[in-house]
Short mmCIF file of C-alpha atoms in Angstrom, two decimals:
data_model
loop_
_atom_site.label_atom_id
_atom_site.label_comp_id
_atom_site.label_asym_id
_atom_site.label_seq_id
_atom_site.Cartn_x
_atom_site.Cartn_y
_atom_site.Cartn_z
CA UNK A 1 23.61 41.90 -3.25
CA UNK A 2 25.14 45.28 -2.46
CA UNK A 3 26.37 45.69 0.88
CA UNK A 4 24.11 46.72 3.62
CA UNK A 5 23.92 49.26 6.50
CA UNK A 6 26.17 47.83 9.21
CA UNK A 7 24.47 47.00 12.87
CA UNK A 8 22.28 44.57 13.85
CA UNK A 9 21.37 46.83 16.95
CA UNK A 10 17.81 45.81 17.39
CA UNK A 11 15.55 46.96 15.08
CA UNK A 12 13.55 50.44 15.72
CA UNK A 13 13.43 51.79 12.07
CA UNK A 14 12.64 55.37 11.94
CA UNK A 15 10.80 54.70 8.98
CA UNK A 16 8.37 52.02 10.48
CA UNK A 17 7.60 54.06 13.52
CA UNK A 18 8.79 51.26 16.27
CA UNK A 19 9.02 51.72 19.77
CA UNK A 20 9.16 49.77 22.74
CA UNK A 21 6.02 49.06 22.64
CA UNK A 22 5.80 47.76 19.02
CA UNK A 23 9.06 45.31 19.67
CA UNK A 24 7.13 44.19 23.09
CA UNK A 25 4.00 43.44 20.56
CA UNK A 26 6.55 41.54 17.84
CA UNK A 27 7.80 39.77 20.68
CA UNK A 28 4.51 38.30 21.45
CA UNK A 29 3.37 37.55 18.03
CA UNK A 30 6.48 35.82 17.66
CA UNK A 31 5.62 33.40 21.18
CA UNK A 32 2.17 33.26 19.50
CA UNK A 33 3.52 31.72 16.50
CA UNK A 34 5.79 29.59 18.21
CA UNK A 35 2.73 27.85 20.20
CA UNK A 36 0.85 27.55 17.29
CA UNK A 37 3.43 25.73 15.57
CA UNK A 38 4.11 23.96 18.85
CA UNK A 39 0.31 22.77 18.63
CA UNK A 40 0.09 20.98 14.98
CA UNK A 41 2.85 18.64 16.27
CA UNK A 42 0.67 15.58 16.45
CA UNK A 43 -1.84 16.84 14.13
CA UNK A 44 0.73 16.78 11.27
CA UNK A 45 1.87 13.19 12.90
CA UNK A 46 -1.46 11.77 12.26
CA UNK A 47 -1.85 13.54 8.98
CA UNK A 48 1.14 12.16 7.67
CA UNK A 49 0.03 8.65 7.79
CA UNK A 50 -2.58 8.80 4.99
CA UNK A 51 -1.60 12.05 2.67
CA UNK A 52 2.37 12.18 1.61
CA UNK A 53 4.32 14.95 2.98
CA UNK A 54 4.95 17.65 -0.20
CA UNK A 55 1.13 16.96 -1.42
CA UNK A 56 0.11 18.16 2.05
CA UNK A 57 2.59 21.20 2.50
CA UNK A 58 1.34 22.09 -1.19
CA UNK A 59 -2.03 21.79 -0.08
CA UNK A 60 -1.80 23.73 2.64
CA UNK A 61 0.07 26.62 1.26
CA UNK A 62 -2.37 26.71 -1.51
CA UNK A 63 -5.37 27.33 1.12
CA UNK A 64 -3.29 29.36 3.02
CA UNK A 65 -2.71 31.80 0.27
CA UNK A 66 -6.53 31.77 -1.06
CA UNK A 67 -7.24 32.92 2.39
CA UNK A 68 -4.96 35.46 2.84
CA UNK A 69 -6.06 36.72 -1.08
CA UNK A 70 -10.02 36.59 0.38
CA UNK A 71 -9.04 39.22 2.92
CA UNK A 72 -6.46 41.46 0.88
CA UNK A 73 -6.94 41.12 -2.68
CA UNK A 74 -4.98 43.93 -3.66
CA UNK A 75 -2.08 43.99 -1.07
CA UNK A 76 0.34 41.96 -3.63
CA UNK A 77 -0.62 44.25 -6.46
CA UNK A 78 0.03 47.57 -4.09
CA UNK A 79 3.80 46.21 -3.23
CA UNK A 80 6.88 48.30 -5.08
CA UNK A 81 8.49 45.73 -7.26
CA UNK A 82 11.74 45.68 -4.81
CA UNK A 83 9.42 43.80 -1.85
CA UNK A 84 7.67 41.73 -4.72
CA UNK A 85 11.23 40.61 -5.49
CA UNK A 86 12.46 39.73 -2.03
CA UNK A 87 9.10 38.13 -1.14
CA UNK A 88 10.04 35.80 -4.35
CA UNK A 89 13.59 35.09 -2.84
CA UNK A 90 12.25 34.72 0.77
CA UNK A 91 9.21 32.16 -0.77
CA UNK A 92 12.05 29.97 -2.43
CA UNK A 93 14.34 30.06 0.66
CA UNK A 94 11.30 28.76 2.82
CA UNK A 95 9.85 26.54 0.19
CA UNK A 96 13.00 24.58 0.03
CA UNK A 97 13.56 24.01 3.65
CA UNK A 98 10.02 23.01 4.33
CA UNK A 99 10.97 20.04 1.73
CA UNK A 100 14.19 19.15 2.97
CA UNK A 101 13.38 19.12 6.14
CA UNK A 102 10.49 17.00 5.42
CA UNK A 103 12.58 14.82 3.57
CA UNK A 104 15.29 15.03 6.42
CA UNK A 105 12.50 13.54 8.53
CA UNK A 106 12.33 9.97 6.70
CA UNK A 107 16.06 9.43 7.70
CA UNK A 108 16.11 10.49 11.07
CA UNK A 109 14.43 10.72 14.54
CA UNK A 110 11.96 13.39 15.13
CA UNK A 111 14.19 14.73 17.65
CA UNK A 112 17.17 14.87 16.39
CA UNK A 113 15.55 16.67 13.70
CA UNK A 114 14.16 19.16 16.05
CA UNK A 115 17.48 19.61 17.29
CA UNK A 116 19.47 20.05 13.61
CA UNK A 117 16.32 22.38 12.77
CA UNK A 118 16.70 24.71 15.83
CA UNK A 119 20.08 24.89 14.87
CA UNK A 120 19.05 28.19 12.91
CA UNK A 121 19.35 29.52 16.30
CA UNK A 122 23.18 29.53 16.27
CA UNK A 123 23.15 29.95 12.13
CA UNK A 124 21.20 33.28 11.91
CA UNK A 125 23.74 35.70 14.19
CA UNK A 126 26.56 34.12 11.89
CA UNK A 127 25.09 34.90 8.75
CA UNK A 128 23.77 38.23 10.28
CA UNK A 129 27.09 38.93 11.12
CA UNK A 130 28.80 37.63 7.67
CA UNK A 131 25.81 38.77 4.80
CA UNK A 132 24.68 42.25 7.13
CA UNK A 133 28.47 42.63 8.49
CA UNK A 134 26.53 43.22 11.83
CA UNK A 135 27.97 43.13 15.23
CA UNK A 136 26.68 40.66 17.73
CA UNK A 137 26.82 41.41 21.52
CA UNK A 138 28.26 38.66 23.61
CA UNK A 139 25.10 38.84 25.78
CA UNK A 140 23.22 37.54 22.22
CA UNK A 141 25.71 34.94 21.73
CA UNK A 142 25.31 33.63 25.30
CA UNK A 143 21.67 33.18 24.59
CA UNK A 144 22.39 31.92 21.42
CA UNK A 145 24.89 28.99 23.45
CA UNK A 146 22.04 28.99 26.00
CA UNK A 147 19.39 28.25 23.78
CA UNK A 148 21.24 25.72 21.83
CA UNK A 149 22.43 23.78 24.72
CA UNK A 150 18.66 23.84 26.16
CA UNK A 151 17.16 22.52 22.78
CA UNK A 152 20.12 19.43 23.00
CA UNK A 153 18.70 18.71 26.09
CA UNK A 154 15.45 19.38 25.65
CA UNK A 155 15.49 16.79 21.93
CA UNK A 156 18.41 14.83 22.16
CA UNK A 157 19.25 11.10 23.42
CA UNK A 158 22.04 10.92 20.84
CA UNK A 159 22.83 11.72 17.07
CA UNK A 160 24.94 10.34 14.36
CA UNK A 161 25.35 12.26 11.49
CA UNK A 162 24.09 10.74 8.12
CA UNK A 163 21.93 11.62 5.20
CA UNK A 164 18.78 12.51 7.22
CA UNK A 165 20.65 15.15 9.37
CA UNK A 166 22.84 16.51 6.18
CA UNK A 167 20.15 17.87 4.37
CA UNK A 168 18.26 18.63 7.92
CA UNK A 169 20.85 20.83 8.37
CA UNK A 170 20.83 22.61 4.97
CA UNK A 171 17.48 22.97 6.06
CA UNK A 172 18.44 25.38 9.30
CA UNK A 173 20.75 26.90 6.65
CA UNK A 174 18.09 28.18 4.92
CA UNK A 175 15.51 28.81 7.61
CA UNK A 176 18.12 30.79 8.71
CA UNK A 177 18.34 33.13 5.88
CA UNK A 178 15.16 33.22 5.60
CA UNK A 179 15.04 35.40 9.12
CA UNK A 180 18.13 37.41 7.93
CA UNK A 181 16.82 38.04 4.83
CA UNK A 182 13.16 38.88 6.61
CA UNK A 183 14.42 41.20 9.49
CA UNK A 184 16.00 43.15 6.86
CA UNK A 185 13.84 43.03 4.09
CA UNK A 186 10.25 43.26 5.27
CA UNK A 187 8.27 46.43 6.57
CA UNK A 188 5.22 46.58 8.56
CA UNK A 189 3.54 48.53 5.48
CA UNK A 190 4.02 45.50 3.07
CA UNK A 191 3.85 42.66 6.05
CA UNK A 192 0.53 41.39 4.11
CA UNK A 193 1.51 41.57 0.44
CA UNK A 194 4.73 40.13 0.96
CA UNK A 195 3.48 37.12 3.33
CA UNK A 196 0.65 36.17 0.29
CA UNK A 197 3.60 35.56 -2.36
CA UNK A 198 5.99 33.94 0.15
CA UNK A 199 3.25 31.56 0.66
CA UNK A 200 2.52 31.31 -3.06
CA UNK A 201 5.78 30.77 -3.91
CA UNK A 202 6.14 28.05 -0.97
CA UNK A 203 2.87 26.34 -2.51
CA UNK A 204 4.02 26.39 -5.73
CA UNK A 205 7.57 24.54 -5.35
CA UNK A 206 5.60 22.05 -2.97
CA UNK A 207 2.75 21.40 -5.47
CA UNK A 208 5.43 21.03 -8.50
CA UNK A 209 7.53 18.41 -6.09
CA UNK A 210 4.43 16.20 -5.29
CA UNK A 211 3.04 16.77 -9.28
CA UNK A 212 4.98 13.87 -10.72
CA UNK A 213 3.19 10.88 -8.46
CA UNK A 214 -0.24 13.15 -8.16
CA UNK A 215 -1.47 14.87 -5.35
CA UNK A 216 -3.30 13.35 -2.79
CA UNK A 217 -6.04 15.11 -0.70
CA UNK A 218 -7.23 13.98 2.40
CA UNK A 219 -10.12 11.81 2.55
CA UNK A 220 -11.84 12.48 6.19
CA UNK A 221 -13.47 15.36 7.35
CA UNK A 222 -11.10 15.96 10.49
CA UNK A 223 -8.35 15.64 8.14
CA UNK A 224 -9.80 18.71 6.11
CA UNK A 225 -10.50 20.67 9.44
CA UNK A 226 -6.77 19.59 10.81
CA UNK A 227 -5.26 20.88 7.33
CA UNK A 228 -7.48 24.04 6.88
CA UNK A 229 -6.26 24.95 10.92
CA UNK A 230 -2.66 24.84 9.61
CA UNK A 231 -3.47 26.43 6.37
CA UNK A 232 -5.01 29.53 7.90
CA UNK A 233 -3.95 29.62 11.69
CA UNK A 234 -0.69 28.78 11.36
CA UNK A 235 0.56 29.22 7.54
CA UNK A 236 -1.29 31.93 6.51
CA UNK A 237 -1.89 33.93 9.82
CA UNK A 238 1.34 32.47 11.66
CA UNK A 239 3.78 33.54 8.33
CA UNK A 240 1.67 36.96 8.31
CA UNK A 241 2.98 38.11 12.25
CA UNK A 242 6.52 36.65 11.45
CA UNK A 243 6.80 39.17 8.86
CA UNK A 244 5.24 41.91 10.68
CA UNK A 245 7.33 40.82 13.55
CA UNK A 246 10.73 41.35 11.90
CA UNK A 247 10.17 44.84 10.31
CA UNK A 248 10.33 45.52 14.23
CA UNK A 249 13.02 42.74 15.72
CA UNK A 250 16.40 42.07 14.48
CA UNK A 251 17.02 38.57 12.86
CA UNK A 252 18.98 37.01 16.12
CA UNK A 253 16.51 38.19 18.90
CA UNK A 254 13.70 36.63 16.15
CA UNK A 255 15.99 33.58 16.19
CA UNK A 256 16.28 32.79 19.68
CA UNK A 257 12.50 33.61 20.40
CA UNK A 258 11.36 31.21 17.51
CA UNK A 259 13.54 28.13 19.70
CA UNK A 260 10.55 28.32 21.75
CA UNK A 261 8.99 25.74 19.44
CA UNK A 262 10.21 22.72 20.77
CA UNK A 263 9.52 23.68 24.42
CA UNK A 264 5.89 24.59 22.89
CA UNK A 265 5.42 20.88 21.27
CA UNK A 266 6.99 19.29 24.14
CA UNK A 267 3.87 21.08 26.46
CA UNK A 268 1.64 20.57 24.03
CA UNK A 269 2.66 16.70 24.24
CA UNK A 270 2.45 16.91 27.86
CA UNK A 271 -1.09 18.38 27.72
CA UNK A 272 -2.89 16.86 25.14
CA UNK A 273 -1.14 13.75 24.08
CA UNK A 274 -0.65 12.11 27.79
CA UNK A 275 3.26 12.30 27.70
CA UNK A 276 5.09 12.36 31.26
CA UNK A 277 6.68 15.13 32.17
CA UNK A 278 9.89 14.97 32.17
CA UNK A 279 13.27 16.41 34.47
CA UNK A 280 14.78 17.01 30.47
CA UNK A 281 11.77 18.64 30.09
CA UNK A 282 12.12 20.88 32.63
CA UNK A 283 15.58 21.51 32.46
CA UNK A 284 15.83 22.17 28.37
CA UNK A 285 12.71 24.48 28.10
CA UNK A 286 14.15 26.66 31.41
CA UNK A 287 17.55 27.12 29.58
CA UNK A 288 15.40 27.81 26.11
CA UNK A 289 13.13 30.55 28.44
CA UNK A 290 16.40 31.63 30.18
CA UNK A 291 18.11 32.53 26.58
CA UNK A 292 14.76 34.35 25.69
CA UNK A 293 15.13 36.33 28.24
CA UNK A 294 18.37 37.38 28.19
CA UNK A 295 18.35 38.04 24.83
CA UNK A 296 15.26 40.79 25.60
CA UNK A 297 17.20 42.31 28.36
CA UNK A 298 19.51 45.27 26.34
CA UNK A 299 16.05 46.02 24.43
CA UNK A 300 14.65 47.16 28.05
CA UNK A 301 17.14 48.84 28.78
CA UNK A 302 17.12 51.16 25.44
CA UNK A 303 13.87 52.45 23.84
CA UNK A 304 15.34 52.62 20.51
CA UNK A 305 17.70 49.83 19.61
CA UNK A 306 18.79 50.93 16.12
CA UNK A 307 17.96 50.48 12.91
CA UNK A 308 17.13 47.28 10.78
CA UNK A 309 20.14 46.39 8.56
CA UNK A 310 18.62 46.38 4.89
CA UNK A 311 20.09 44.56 2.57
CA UNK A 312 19.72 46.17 -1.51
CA UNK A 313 19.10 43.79 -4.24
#
């Protein structure tokens, strides 16, 4: 990699047209992705009992990207071969931490998980600040504390560190450049193209893991119409306006607004799977909300935020 242009101001590229407006738009895609994957939580916890975890993430990458192919056939072919190569890279850096994360899973609690997950929320402004030699404010990094704090309270009843939560937390690692890599790589013009071979690539290196024991497929109908609703709503449509989103946000403000997710699943659990709620509740998804919020406050008070740091390969 060659080295970028400095600043992670917030993004308003002059040569994507964004505005206040726009970022206010990316913001709420963003929340709208959040709540979707907030939503599959016990849908992929009932899933997971009768089809094994890469054969279903293969499976549903692999519908995801026939759908997203249906709609734009040609968007892949129309990308310059600099995008095709970073949608390659990002597809591999996603791929990989869907797996070990997965994998993570089997050795730990879901919520500690959750926790060592969201801690691309802290990761992403240091590697911002390391790969795109950016400058964070200190506002940013009080959200970031903020919003890390909130998900420990929101997850957490206490964690050991072992095997599960290593290679959980390789996981965030990657995750994490994943959103660097996004906020500085994608464009609003290629959003499509780029989000069909991510997700190709991500089906691909699932498929290929689960190959060696064969791939199983569900066998119920509302397995099918859980799997297709993750496949299109949330992989192929939810991946779609996170890389929209970041050709208009810079990677921490993405960051921080993604840590919605576990406030999300913990309303969702509330709401539809009869769980009490909870003072913990209540106090971890205020601080997550609180750090959101903060973390939008310098983009109000500037139309134009700067420039997306791009990063040449």
């Amino acid at each position: 990699m060659s080295e970028p242009t400095p600043a992670e101001t917030p993004a308003a590229n002059p040569g994507t047209g964004s505005s206040t407006r726009m970022q206010v738009l990316a913001m709420l895609a963003l929340l709208a992705l959040t709540a979707a994957w907030g939503s599959t939580f016990f849908l992929i916890k009932d899933l997971l009992e009768r089809v094994p975890t890469v054969d279903f993430l293969g499976v549903r990458f692999a519908i995801a990207a026939v759908a997203l192919f249906l709609v734009a056939p040609r968007a892949v072919a129309r990308l310059p071969r600099h995008a095709n190569q970073h949608a390659l890279l990002l597809g591999v850096l996603y791929g990989l931490a869907q797996i070990l994360q997965t994998a993570g899973l089997a050795h730990t609690h879901a919520s500690v998980s959750g926790f060592v997950t969201g801690m691309y929320v802290v990761l992403t402004p240091l590697l911002a600040s390391v790969i795109l030699r950016t400058r964070i404010p200190a506002l940013t990094w009080a959200a970031v504390v903020l919003a890390t704090v909130g998900l420990g309270v929101l997850t957490l009843s206490g964690v050991s560190v072992g095997y599960g939560e290593a290679i959980t937390f390789v996981a965030a690692v990657l995750y994490a450049l994943h959103i660097v890599a996004l906020g500085a790589w994608s464009t609003a013009a290629d959003a499509v193209g780029m989000t069909i071979l991510q997700i190709v690539v991500i089906a691909a290196i699932c498929l290929v893991s689960a190959a060696p024991g064969g791939i199983v497929l569900p066998d119920r109908t509302s397995d099918w119409l859980s799997l297709v609703y993750m496949a299109v709503v949330v992989g192929a449509l939810g991946l779609l306006a996170q890389t929209w989103a970041q050709a208009h946000l810079p990677p921490t403000r993405s960051a921080i607004i993604m840590s919605m997710e576990p406030v999300f699943a913990s309303l969702f659990a509330v709401w539809l799977g009869g769980e009490h709620l909870t003072s913990r509740l209540l106090i971890g998804g205020a601080m997550v909300v609180v750090a959101m919020v903060v973390v939008e406050l310098p983009s109000r008070r500037r139309h134009v935020e700067g420039e997306v740091p791009h990063i040449a390969v």
